[in-house]
Coordinates of C-alpha atoms and ligand atoms in Angstrom, one line a residue:
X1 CA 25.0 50.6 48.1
X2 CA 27.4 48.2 46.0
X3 CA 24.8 45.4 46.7
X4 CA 21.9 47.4 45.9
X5 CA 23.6 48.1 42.7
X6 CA 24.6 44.5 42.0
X7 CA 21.2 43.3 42.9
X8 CA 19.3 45.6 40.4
X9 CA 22.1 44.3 37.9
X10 CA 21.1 40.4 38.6
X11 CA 17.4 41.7 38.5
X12 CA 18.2 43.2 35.3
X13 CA 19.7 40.3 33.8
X14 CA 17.7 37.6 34.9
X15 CA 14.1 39.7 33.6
X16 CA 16.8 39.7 30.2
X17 CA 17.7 35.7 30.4
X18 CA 13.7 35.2 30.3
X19 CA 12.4 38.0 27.5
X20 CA 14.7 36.0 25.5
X21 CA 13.5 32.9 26.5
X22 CA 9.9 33.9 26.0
X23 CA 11.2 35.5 22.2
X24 CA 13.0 32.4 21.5
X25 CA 10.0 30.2 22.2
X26 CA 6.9 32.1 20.6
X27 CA 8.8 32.6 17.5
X28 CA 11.0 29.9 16.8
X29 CA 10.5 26.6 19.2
X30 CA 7.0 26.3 19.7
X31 CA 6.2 26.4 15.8
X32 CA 8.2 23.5 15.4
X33 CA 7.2 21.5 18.2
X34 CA 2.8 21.9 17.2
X35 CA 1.7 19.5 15.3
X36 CA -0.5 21.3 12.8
X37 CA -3.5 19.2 12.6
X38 CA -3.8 19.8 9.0
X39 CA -0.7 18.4 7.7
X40 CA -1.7 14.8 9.7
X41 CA -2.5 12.6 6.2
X42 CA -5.3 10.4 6.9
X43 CA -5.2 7.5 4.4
X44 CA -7.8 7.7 1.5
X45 CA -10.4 5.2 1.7
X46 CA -12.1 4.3 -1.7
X47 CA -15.6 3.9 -2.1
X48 CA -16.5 0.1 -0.6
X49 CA -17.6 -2.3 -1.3
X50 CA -16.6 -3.8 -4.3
X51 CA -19.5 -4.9 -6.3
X52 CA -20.8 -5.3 -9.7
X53 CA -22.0 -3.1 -12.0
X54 CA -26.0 -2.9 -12.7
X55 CA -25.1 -4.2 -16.5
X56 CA -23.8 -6.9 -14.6
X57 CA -20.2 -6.5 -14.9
X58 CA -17.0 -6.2 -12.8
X59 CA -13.8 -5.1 -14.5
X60 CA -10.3 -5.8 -13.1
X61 CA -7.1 -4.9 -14.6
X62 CA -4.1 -6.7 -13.8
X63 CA -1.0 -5.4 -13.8
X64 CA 2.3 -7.4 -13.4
X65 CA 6.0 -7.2 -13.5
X66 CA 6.0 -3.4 -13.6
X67 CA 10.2 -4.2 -12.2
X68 CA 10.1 0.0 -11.0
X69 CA 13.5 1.4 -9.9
X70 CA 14.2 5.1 -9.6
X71 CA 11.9 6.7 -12.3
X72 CA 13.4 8.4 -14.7
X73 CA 17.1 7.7 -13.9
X74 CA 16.0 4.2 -14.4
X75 CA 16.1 2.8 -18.2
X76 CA 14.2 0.1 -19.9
X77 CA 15.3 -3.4 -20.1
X78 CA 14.8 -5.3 -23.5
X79 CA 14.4 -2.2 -25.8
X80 CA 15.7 -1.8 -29.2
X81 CA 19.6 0.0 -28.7
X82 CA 17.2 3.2 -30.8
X83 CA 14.9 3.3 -27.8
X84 CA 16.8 3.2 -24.7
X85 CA 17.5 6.8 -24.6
X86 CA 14.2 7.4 -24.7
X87 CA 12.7 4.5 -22.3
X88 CA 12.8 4.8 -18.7
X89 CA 10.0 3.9 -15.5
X90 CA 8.1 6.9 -17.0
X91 CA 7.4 4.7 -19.9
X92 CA 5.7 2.2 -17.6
X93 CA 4.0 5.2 -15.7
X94 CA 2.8 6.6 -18.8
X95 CA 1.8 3.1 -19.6
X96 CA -0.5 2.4 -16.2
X97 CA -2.0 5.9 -16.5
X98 CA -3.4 5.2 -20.4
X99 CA -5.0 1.7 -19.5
X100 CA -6.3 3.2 -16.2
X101 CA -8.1 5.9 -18.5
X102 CA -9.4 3.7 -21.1
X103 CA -10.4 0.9 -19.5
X104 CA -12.1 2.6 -16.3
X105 CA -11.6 -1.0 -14.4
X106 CA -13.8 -1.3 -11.3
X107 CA -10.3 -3.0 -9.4
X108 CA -6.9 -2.9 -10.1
X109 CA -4.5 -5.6 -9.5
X110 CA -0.4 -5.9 -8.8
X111 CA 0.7 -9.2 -9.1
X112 CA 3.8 -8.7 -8.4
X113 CA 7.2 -7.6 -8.9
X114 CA 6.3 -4.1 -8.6
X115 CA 9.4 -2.7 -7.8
X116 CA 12.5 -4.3 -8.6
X117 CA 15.1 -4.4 -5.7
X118 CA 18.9 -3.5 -7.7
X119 CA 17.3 -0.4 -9.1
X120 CA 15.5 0.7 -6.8
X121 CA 17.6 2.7 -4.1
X122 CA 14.7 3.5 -1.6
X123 CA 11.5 1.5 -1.7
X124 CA 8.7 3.5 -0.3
X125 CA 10.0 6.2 -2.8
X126 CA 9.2 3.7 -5.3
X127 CA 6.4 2.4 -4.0
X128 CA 4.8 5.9 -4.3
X129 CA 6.2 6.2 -7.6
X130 CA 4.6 2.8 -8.8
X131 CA 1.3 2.5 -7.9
X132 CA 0.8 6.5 -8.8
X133 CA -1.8 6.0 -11.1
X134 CA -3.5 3.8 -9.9
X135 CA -4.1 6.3 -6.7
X136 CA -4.4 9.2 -8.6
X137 CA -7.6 7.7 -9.9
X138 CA -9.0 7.1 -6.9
X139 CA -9.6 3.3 -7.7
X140 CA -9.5 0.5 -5.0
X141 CA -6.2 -1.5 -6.4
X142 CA -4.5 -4.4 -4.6
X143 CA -1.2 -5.8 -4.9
X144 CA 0.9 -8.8 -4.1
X145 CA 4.6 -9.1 -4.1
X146 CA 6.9 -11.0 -6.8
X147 CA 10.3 -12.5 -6.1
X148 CA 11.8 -9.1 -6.9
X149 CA 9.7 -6.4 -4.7
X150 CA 11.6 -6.9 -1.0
X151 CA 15.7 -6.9 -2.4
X152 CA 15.7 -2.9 -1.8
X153 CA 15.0 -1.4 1.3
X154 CA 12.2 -3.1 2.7
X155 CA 11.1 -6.4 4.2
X156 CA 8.4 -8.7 2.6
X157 CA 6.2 -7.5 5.8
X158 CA 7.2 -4.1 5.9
X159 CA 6.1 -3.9 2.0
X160 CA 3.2 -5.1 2.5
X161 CA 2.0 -3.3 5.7
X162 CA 3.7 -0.3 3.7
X163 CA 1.3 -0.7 0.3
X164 CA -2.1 -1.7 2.8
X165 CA -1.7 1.6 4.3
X166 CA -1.6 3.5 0.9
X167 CA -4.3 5.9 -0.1
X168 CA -7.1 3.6 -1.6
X169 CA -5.1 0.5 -1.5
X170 CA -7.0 -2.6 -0.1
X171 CA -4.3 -4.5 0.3
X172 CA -3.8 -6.5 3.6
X173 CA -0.7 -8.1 5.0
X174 CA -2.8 -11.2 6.9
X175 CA -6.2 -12.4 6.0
X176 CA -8.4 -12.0 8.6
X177 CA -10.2 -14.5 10.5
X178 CA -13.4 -14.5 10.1
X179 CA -14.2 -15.8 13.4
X180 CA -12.7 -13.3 15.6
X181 CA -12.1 -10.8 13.2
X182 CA -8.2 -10.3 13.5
X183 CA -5.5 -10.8 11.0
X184 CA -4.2 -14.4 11.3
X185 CA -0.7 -14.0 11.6
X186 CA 0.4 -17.7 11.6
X187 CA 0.5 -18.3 8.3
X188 CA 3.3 -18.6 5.8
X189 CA 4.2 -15.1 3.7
X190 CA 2.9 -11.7 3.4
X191 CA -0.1 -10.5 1.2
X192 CA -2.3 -13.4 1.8
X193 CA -6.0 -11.7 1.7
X194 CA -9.5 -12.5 0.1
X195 CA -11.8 -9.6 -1.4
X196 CA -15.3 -9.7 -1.6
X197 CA -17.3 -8.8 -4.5
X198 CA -20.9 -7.9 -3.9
X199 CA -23.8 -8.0 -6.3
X200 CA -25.0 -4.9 -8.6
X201 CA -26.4 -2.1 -6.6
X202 CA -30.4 -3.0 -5.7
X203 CA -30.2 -5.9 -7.1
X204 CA -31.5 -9.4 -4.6
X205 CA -28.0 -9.7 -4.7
X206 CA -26.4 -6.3 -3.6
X207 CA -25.9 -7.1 0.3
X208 CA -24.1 -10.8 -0.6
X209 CA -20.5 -11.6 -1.8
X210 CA -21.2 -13.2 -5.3
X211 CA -17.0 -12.9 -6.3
X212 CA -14.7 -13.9 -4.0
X213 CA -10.6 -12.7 -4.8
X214 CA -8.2 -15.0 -3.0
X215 CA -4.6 -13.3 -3.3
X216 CA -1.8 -15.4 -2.2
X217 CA 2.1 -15.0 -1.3
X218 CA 4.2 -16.8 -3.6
X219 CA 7.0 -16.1 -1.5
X220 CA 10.5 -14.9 -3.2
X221 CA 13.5 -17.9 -3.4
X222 CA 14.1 -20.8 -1.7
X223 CA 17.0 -23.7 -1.9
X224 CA 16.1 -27.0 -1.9
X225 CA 18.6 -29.4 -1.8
X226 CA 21.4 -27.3 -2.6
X227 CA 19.2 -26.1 -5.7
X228 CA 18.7 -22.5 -6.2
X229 CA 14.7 -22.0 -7.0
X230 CA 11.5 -20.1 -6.2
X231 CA 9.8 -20.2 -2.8
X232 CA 6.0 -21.8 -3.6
X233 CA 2.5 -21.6 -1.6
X234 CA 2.7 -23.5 1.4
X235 CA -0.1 -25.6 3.3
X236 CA -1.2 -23.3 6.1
X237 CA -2.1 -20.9 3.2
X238 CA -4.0 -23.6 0.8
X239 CA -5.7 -24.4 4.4
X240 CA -7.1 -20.8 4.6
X241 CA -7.9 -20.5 1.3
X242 CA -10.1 -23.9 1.4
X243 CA -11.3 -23.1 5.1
X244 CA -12.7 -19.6 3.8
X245 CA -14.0 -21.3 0.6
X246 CA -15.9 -23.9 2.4
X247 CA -18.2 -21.2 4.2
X248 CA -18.8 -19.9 1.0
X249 CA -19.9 -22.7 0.1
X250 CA -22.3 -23.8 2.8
X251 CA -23.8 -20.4 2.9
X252 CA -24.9 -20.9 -0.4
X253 CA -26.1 -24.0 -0.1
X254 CA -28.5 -23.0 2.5
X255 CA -29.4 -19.9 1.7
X256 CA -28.2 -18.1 3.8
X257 CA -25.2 -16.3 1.6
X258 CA -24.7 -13.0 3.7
X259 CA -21.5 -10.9 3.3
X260 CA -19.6 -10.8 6.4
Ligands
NAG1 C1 9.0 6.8 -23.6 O1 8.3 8.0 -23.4 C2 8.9 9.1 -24.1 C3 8.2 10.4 -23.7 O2 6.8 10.3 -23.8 C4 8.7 8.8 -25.6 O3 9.3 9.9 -26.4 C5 9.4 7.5 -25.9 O4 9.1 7.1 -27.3 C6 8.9 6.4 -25.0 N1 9.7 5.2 -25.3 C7 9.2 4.0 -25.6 C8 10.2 2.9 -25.9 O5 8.0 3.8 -25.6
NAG2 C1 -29.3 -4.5 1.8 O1 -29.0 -3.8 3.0 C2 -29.7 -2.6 3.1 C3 -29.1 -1.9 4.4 O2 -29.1 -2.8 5.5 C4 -31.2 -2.7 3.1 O3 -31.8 -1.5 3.2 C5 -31.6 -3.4 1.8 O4 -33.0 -3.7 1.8 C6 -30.8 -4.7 1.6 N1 -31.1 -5.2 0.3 C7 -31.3 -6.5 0.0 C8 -31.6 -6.9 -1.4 O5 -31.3 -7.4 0.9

């Protein structure tokens, strides 16, 4: 009888022990665990390729030294003493998001010193923060890194695989070999990458690269003898560039210029 009793009791419990599993699951675990496909962010891909305009014209704007910290917490440099309560990165924002508008550019380019590392406390923050208008508008931009970009948070390489994998950046961290189609990772720096521009749409010229845009790592600092200085553009770099521009070359020689 007493064991009947304590059996129905252990029955009793254990049906208890997994109801309140089951609750505990359907309404609490199990939403946190499902990866709602809808909140994966795919990155946004401009329209490509770059080409000219049918009037014939391809409009870059190039943006450098934008030196972005925290937003508005951080203040301008170089401002008259009336100003700098009124002058902070939202200046520079405000700034990027005017030209964008008027000049409607066909590429924007970052050369550098984006963000600038002592005021910037989290660089990804301010990499979203910096190139905001230029994604907000949807056109392709690329960027490069100044001496000043990599003293926060991030890495020369992670900065720039950071900013090639923002929405319509086309930014790369390696070039990529034309040959076998990887990114060549033997060579000296970060951001070293070539665009192609093609000709205006059906035009004889709207399936070949007429403009090619050869972006280069200047690296950040070196010392050289002792000598505090700035890092420079080293050989395995200039021989990319002149490899590349050699094929150019020949393809236009002979007629053959196709975009690859
Ligand atoms: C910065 O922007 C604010 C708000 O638009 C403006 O009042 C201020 O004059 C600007 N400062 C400078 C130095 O342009
Ligand atoms: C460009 O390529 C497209 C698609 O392959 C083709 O239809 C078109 O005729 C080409 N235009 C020229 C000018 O070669």
């Amino acid at each position: 009888m007493e064991s009947a009793r304590l059996w129905i009791h252990s029955l009793l419990f254990f049906i208890f022990i997994i109801a309140s599993l089951y609750v505990l699951d359907t309404l609490v675990i199990s939403n946190r665990l499902t990866t709602h496909y809808q909140n994966i962010q795919l990155k946004k891909q401009p329209q490509l390729p770059l080409r000219f305009r049918s009037d014939g014209t391809f409009k870059i704007l190039q943006v450098a030294d934008m030196h972005y910290g925290n937003g508005m917490v951080t203040r301008c440099r170089d401002v008259l003493e009336s100003e700098f309560n009124y002058c902070s990165d939202l200046n520079t924002t405000h700034f990027l998001r005017k030209m964008i508008h008027i000049e409607r550019p066909d590429l924007i380019v970052f050369t550098g010193d984006n963000i600038f590392g002592s005021s910037a406390t989290d660089a990804a923050e301010s990499l979203f923060e910096v190139f905001a208008p230029a994604i907000e508008s949807g056109i392709p931009w690329a960027a490069v890194l100044g001496n000043h970009d990599q003293e926060s948070t991030m890495n020369r390489e992670e900065l720039m695989s950071f900013i090639s994998l923002m929405d319509y950046s086309v930014s790369q961290t390696f070039p990529m070999d034309p040959m076998e189609q990887q990114p060549m990772t033997n060579i000296d720096g970060f951001g070293n990458y070539n665009l192609e521009v093609r000709g205006a749409p059906g035009s004889y010229l709207s399936n070949s690269s007429i403009l090619n845009l050869y972006f280069l790592d200047s690296g950040d600092r070196a010392i050289v003898d002792g000598v505090r200085t700035y890092n420079w553009i080293r050989e395995s770099q200039l021989s990319w560039l002149r490899g590349l521009s050699k094929r150019f070359q020949v393809n236009t020689i002979t007629g053959t210029m196709e975009a690859y």
